[in-house]
Amino acid sequence: MHLFALLFVVLIAGWGGGSASASEETGFRQIVLADGPVMVWYPTAQDAPVTMVADNKAFFGVDVIRDAPVSGANHPLVILSHGYSGLWRNQAWLAGYLARAGYVVASFNHVGTSFGSMDPSWAKDLHRRPAQVSRVLDALLADEDLAPVINAERISVIGHSLGGSTALLVAGGVFDPARLLDACGDDSRKLVCTVYRKGGLSRDMASVSAADPRVASIVLLDMEGIRAFTPESLKGIGIPVLALVSGVEDPALPLGWEGREQAALLPAATSRYAEVIGSTHFSFMSQCKPGAVELLEEDAYVCQGETAPREQLHRRIAETIVTFLTAGKQLVSALQVP
């Protein structure tokens, strides 16, 4: 397939409902499940009192109105899945943008693969992440306040890095551990290979499938692990898939080995692929504050390497995602062609 390094996706807007007016703010509340708290973001007409969430010394947070009422109804739902050793805070910027665009958004820490709470053998239980996504979805659709304002026909999962693999599992992809380990061989440079080996992935593990038929579309943000998914399962995915990948080459996350392989393997009829020029793998995380590089020390790479301002990248990424999600199944402008 020919690849087009495009950022903006030109699609026909086919699904109405769920849009927020320019005057609306970001509402925020928590629901507590057995796995831990789930942060819920949504449009609200209430404009005070404003507080900030997901803010710390290194990363900017998002202004929200806590426990405000949801404005309107028929809102599409997005579930965010963070990356390996990440946190719900990593994509708070995107949650806020989507809420202001009329979406209900849920973010949470994945059990066993979140920062400060890592299971050393997490890769031996690959069902855990997609199962948690489905449980969160169960809870949202059963919540007496949120369920009435959610459009259950417009449910999407957006995943960054390892979260992309989680989203692809939920969409119907089948993860075969042996495929990934065979593709990796003895490679010790590629991040996806070292992370899965360290987590205990082995060739004798059974393939994993975790499709949730309630999910109507997915977005992959610089996903890792496409080579683990069986070609047959990828061809069978019938819901829209948007794959956005970083445009700055990284030896640990080779564009040709990861992102462009997604473009080659995902079904052309239902998937769209774009390289976000100027972005790194970590551009999909929150915006770094001045002084973050010095503060983060050996982890400063999460704030470095971009060739465009992260704030600008975020705006373009979010606009592309909203255009894609609004289009639904009417994917008329292909970013990949035979």
Short mmCIF file of C-alpha atoms in Angstrom, two decimals:
data_model
loop_
_atom_site.label_atom_id
_atom_site.label_comp_id
_atom_site.label_asym_id
_atom_site.label_seq_id
_atom_site.Cartn_x
_atom_site.Cartn_y
_atom_site.Cartn_z
CA MET A 1 0.00 0.00 0.00
CA HIS A 2 1.09 3.55 -0.65
CA LEU A 3 1.49 5.63 2.52
CA PHE A 4 0.47 9.25 2.87
CA ALA A 5 2.07 11.29 5.66
CA LEU A 6 -1.02 13.38 6.27
CA LEU A 7 -2.20 14.93 9.49
CA PHE A 8 -5.70 16.11 8.64
CA VAL A 9 -8.25 13.49 7.71
CA VAL A 10 -10.84 14.72 5.21
CA LEU A 11 -14.04 12.79 5.85
CA ILE A 12 -17.76 13.30 5.45
CA ALA A 13 -19.45 14.10 8.77
CA GLY A 14 -22.12 11.43 8.95
CA TRP A 15 -23.15 11.27 12.60
CA GLY A 16 -25.05 14.10 14.24
CA GLY A 17 -25.56 14.79 17.92
CA GLY A 18 -23.17 15.21 20.82
CA SER A 19 -21.63 18.51 19.82
CA ALA A 20 -20.90 21.13 22.46
CA SER A 21 -21.40 24.85 22.09
CA ALA A 22 -18.45 27.21 22.32
CA SER A 23 -19.63 28.44 25.73
CA GLU A 24 -19.51 25.05 27.39
CA GLU A 25 -16.83 24.02 29.86
CA THR A 26 -15.32 20.70 30.94
CA GLY A 27 -17.20 18.91 33.67
CA PHE A 28 -15.34 16.34 35.75
CA ARG A 29 -16.33 13.70 38.26
CA GLN A 30 -15.11 10.36 39.59
CA ILE A 31 -16.84 7.03 39.87
CA VAL A 32 -15.19 4.36 42.00
CA LEU A 33 -14.96 0.78 40.80
CA ALA A 34 -13.25 -2.27 42.27
CA ASP A 35 -10.22 -1.62 40.01
CA GLY A 36 -9.96 1.97 41.24
CA PRO A 37 -11.37 5.39 40.38
CA VAL A 38 -12.53 6.30 36.89
CA MET A 39 -12.26 9.94 35.84
CA VAL A 40 -15.22 11.10 33.77
CA TRP A 41 -15.04 14.22 31.60
CA TYR A 42 -18.05 15.79 29.85
CA PRO A 43 -19.49 19.07 28.56
CA THR A 44 -21.21 21.32 31.06
CA ALA A 45 -22.84 24.74 30.91
CA GLN A 46 -21.71 25.49 34.48
CA ASP A 47 -18.70 27.81 34.47
CA ALA A 48 -17.61 27.91 38.13
CA PRO A 49 -15.86 27.10 40.35
CA VAL A 50 -12.88 26.22 38.15
CA THR A 51 -10.27 23.81 39.48
CA MET A 52 -7.39 22.04 37.77
CA VAL A 53 -6.77 18.30 37.50
CA ALA A 54 -3.83 16.26 36.20
CA ASP A 55 -1.45 19.14 36.95
CA ASN A 56 1.97 18.68 38.53
CA LYS A 57 5.44 20.23 38.48
CA ALA A 58 6.31 18.70 35.11
CA PHE A 59 3.05 18.67 33.13
CA PHE A 60 0.20 21.09 32.57
CA GLY A 61 -3.22 20.04 33.79
CA VAL A 62 -6.74 20.82 32.58
CA ASP A 63 -9.30 23.30 33.95
CA VAL A 64 -12.53 21.57 34.98
CA ILE A 65 -15.75 22.15 36.88
CA ARG A 66 -15.97 19.34 39.42
CA ASP A 67 -19.28 17.48 39.80
CA ALA A 68 -21.07 19.90 37.47
CA PRO A 69 -24.20 18.68 35.66
CA VAL A 70 -23.84 17.29 32.14
CA SER A 71 -25.29 19.61 29.52
CA GLY A 72 -27.35 18.12 26.73
CA ALA A 73 -27.71 14.46 25.84
CA ASN A 74 -26.90 11.92 23.14
CA HIS A 75 -23.17 12.32 23.75
CA PRO A 76 -20.71 9.88 22.14
CA LEU A 77 -18.52 8.06 24.64
CA VAL A 78 -14.73 7.70 24.50
CA ILE A 79 -12.64 5.46 26.75
CA LEU A 80 -8.95 6.36 27.00
CA SER A 81 -6.30 3.67 27.54
CA HIS A 82 -2.86 4.87 28.62
CA GLY A 83 0.48 3.32 27.70
CA TYR A 84 2.93 1.05 29.51
CA SER A 85 3.73 2.48 32.96
CA GLY A 86 1.48 5.43 32.20
CA LEU A 87 -1.35 7.11 34.07
CA TRP A 88 -4.82 8.46 33.34
CA ARG A 89 -3.24 11.91 33.50
CA ASN A 90 -1.17 11.30 30.35
CA GLN A 91 -4.04 12.03 27.97
CA ALA A 92 -5.90 14.53 30.19
CA TRP A 93 -5.33 17.16 27.50
CA LEU A 94 -7.25 15.01 25.01
CA ALA A 95 -10.02 14.22 27.49
CA GLY A 96 -10.58 17.92 28.06
CA TYR A 97 -10.63 18.69 24.34
CA LEU A 98 -13.11 15.89 23.63
CA ALA A 99 -15.38 16.94 26.50
CA ARG A 100 -15.53 20.47 25.14
CA ALA A 101 -16.36 18.96 21.72
CA GLY A 102 -19.39 17.20 23.19
CA TYR A 103 -18.03 13.81 24.26
CA VAL A 104 -18.28 11.93 27.52
CA VAL A 105 -14.76 10.62 28.23
CA ALA A 106 -13.51 8.07 30.76
CA SER A 107 -9.87 7.71 31.84
CA PHE A 108 -8.33 5.47 34.51
CA ASN A 109 -5.17 3.67 35.58
CA HIS A 110 -4.74 0.18 34.17
CA VAL A 111 -4.24 -2.44 36.87
CA GLY A 112 -0.67 -3.79 36.75
CA THR A 113 0.63 -1.48 34.03
CA SER A 114 0.34 2.00 35.55
CA PHE A 115 3.17 4.13 36.90
CA GLY A 116 3.95 3.28 40.52
CA SER A 117 1.86 0.11 40.37
CA MET A 118 3.58 -2.19 37.90
CA ASP A 119 3.12 -5.94 37.94
CA PRO A 120 6.54 -7.40 36.94
CA SER A 121 4.79 -10.24 35.07
CA TRP A 122 2.01 -8.12 33.52
CA ALA A 123 2.47 -9.63 30.05
CA LYS A 124 1.41 -13.06 31.30
CA ASP A 125 -2.15 -11.77 31.65
CA LEU A 126 -2.87 -9.79 28.50
CA HIS A 127 -6.63 -10.08 29.04
CA ARG A 128 -6.41 -7.75 32.00
CA ARG A 129 -6.28 -4.46 30.15
CA PRO A 130 -9.12 -5.00 27.63
CA ALA A 131 -11.21 -6.63 30.36
CA GLN A 132 -10.81 -3.49 32.46
CA VAL A 133 -11.95 -1.38 29.51
CA SER A 134 -15.10 -3.50 29.23
CA ARG A 135 -15.78 -3.23 32.97
CA VAL A 136 -15.49 0.54 32.81
CA LEU A 137 -17.89 0.53 29.89
CA ASP A 138 -20.31 -1.64 31.89
CA ALA A 139 -20.20 0.83 34.76
CA LEU A 140 -20.75 3.91 32.60
CA LEU A 141 -23.72 2.38 30.81
CA ALA A 142 -25.23 1.41 34.17
CA ASP A 143 -24.63 4.75 35.90
CA GLU A 144 -27.94 6.43 36.67
CA ASP A 145 -26.60 9.91 35.88
CA LEU A 146 -24.36 9.19 32.89
CA ALA A 147 -26.16 6.41 31.03
CA PRO A 148 -29.13 8.61 30.00
CA VAL A 149 -26.85 11.16 28.29
CA ILE A 150 -24.61 8.64 26.47
CA ASN A 151 -25.24 7.54 22.90
CA ALA A 152 -24.56 3.81 23.22
CA GLU A 153 -24.24 3.50 19.44
CA ARG A 154 -21.18 5.78 19.42
CA ILE A 155 -18.63 4.20 21.75
CA SER A 156 -14.93 4.53 20.93
CA VAL A 157 -11.67 3.47 22.54
CA ILE A 158 -8.54 5.58 22.10
CA GLY A 159 -5.25 4.04 23.19
CA HIS A 160 -1.70 5.36 23.35
CA SER A 161 1.27 3.02 22.91
CA LEU A 162 0.38 -0.19 24.78
CA GLY A 163 -3.10 1.31 25.04
CA GLY A 164 -3.29 1.03 21.27
CA SER A 165 -2.87 -2.73 21.53
CA THR A 166 -5.60 -2.70 24.17
CA ALA A 167 -7.92 -0.83 21.80
CA LEU A 168 -7.09 -3.22 18.95
CA LEU A 169 -7.93 -6.22 21.16
CA VAL A 170 -11.28 -4.66 22.03
CA ALA A 171 -11.91 -4.10 18.30
CA GLY A 172 -11.43 -7.79 17.51
CA GLY A 173 -7.70 -8.18 16.95
CA VAL A 174 -6.16 -11.45 18.14
CA PHE A 175 -2.80 -11.13 19.92
CA ASP A 176 -0.47 -14.11 19.35
CA PRO A 177 2.55 -13.94 21.70
CA ALA A 178 4.61 -16.25 19.50
CA ARG A 179 4.18 -13.95 16.50
CA LEU A 180 5.64 -10.98 18.36
CA LEU A 181 8.52 -12.89 19.88
CA ASP A 182 9.38 -14.46 16.53
CA ALA A 183 9.35 -11.02 14.92
CA CYS A 184 11.58 -9.62 17.67
CA GLY A 185 14.09 -12.44 17.63
CA ASP A 186 17.11 -11.37 19.70
CA ASP A 187 16.50 -7.66 19.11
CA SER A 188 17.30 -5.69 22.25
CA ARG A 189 16.87 -2.22 20.81
CA LYS A 190 13.19 -2.09 19.93
CA LEU A 191 11.16 -0.97 22.92
CA VAL A 192 8.19 -3.22 22.22
CA CYS A 193 10.44 -6.29 22.28
CA THR A 194 12.21 -5.46 25.52
CA VAL A 195 9.02 -4.41 27.32
CA TYR A 196 7.10 -7.58 26.49
CA ARG A 197 10.05 -9.86 27.26
CA LYS A 198 10.57 -8.14 30.61
CA GLY A 199 6.86 -8.57 31.35
CA GLY A 200 7.06 -12.34 30.95
CA LEU A 201 5.63 -12.90 27.46
CA SER A 202 6.44 -16.40 26.21
CA ARG A 203 5.84 -18.36 23.00
CA ASP A 204 3.80 -21.04 24.76
CA MET A 205 1.14 -18.56 25.88
CA ALA A 206 -2.26 -18.85 24.23
CA SER A 207 -3.48 -16.21 21.81
CA VAL A 208 -5.63 -13.50 23.33
CA SER A 209 -8.93 -12.17 21.99
CA ALA A 210 -11.15 -9.71 23.85
CA ALA A 211 -13.58 -8.18 21.35
CA ASP A 212 -16.31 -5.98 22.79
CA PRO A 213 -19.13 -5.59 20.24
CA ARG A 214 -20.31 -2.37 21.88
CA VAL A 215 -17.26 -0.50 20.60
CA ALA A 216 -18.00 1.26 17.30
CA SER A 217 -14.55 2.69 16.46
CA ILE A 218 -11.00 2.92 17.80
CA VAL A 219 -8.05 5.28 17.54
CA LEU A 220 -4.44 4.10 17.90
CA LEU A 221 -1.93 6.70 19.08
CA ASP A 222 1.58 5.52 18.23
CA MET A 223 0.61 1.97 19.06
CA GLU A 224 3.20 -0.70 19.82
CA GLY A 225 2.91 -4.39 19.00
CA ILE A 226 1.13 -4.61 15.63
CA ARG A 227 3.26 -7.61 14.66
CA ALA A 228 1.69 -9.66 17.45
CA PHE A 229 -1.76 -9.52 15.87
CA THR A 230 -2.80 -12.24 13.46
CA PRO A 231 -3.37 -10.98 9.90
CA GLU A 232 -6.67 -12.86 9.74
CA SER A 233 -8.05 -11.07 12.79
CA LEU A 234 -6.95 -7.67 11.50
CA LYS A 235 -8.62 -8.28 8.14
CA GLY A 236 -11.81 -9.14 9.99
CA ILE A 237 -12.07 -5.86 11.90
CA GLY A 238 -15.23 -4.22 10.64
CA ILE A 239 -15.26 -1.00 12.65
CA PRO A 240 -13.43 2.22 11.71
CA VAL A 241 -9.80 2.42 12.89
CA LEU A 242 -7.64 5.55 12.88
CA ALA A 243 -3.90 5.01 13.37
CA LEU A 244 -1.88 8.13 14.17
CA VAL A 245 1.85 7.63 14.57
CA SER A 246 4.78 9.87 15.44
CA GLY A 247 6.62 11.42 12.53
CA VAL A 248 10.01 11.79 14.22
CA GLU A 249 12.05 8.63 13.74
CA ASP A 250 13.12 6.84 16.92
CA PRO A 251 15.41 3.77 16.84
CA ALA A 252 13.51 2.29 19.79
CA LEU A 253 10.18 2.73 17.96
CA PRO A 254 11.07 2.38 14.27
CA LEU A 255 8.45 3.93 12.02
CA GLY A 256 8.83 1.26 9.38
CA TRP A 257 8.62 -1.58 11.88
CA GLU A 258 5.63 -0.26 13.82
CA GLY A 259 3.54 2.55 12.29
CA ARG A 260 3.88 1.71 8.63
CA GLU A 261 3.29 -1.95 9.37
CA GLN A 262 -0.06 -0.87 10.81
CA ALA A 263 -0.88 0.82 7.51
CA ALA A 264 0.03 -2.40 5.68
CA LEU A 265 -1.94 -4.76 7.91
CA LEU A 266 -5.09 -2.87 8.90
CA PRO A 267 -7.99 -3.28 6.44
CA ALA A 268 -7.99 -0.48 3.89
CA ALA A 269 -11.78 -0.33 3.72
CA THR A 270 -12.20 0.63 7.38
CA SER A 271 -8.88 2.07 8.51
CA ARG A 272 -7.03 5.35 8.12
CA TYR A 273 -3.36 6.03 8.78
CA ALA A 274 -1.46 9.27 9.28
CA GLU A 275 2.02 10.25 10.42
CA VAL A 276 1.92 13.30 12.68
CA ILE A 277 4.77 15.36 11.35
CA GLY A 278 6.95 16.84 14.09
CA SER A 279 5.72 14.54 16.86
CA THR A 280 7.51 11.92 18.96
CA HIS A 281 6.05 8.95 20.78
CA PHE A 282 5.58 11.15 23.85
CA SER A 283 3.90 14.03 22.03
CA PHE A 284 0.64 12.19 22.74
CA MET A 285 1.18 12.85 26.45
CA SER A 286 0.42 16.09 28.30
CA GLN A 287 2.32 19.28 27.54
CA CYS A 288 5.55 19.73 29.47
CA LYS A 289 6.05 22.80 31.63
CA PRO A 290 9.13 25.02 31.49
CA GLY A 291 11.81 23.37 33.62
CA ALA A 292 10.37 19.88 33.15
CA VAL A 293 13.50 18.60 31.40
CA GLU A 294 15.69 19.50 34.39
CA LEU A 295 13.11 18.16 36.83
CA LEU A 296 12.64 14.81 35.09
CA GLU A 297 16.38 14.20 34.70
CA GLU A 298 16.84 10.72 33.17
CA ASP A 299 13.21 10.70 32.03
CA ALA A 300 13.52 14.06 30.29
CA TYR A 301 13.19 12.34 26.89
CA VAL A 302 9.39 12.49 27.29
CA CYS A 303 9.63 16.25 26.77
CA GLN A 304 12.28 16.31 24.04
CA GLY A 305 12.76 15.59 20.36
CA GLU A 306 9.70 17.24 18.83
CA THR A 307 10.13 19.53 15.84
CA ALA A 308 6.85 21.37 16.46
CA PRO A 309 5.36 22.80 19.68
CA ARG A 310 3.43 20.15 21.60
CA GLU A 311 0.50 22.50 22.12
CA GLN A 312 0.19 22.85 18.34
CA LEU A 313 0.53 19.10 17.85
CA HIS A 314 -2.19 18.44 20.41
CA ARG A 315 -4.61 20.75 18.66
CA ARG A 316 -4.04 19.08 15.30
CA ILE A 317 -4.22 15.56 16.73
CA ALA A 318 -7.45 16.32 18.56
CA GLU A 319 -9.03 17.94 15.52
CA THR A 320 -8.15 14.89 13.43
CA ILE A 321 -9.61 12.51 16.01
CA VAL A 322 -12.87 14.44 16.31
CA THR A 323 -13.24 14.59 12.52
CA PHE A 324 -12.68 10.84 12.34
CA LEU A 325 -15.09 9.99 15.15
CA THR A 326 -17.73 12.28 13.72
CA ALA A 327 -17.51 10.61 10.33
CA GLY A 328 -18.42 7.20 11.68
CA LYS A 329 -18.44 4.59 8.92
CA GLN A 330 -18.41 7.11 6.09
CA LEU A 331 -14.66 6.94 5.53
CA VAL A 332 -14.58 8.36 2.03
CA SER A 333 -11.09 9.88 1.85
CA ALA A 334 -8.58 7.08 2.18
CA LEU A 335 -5.14 7.69 3.62
CA GLN A 336 -4.09 4.34 2.26
CA VAL A 337 -4.84 3.03 -1.19
CA PRO A 338 -4.01 -0.21 -3.05
#
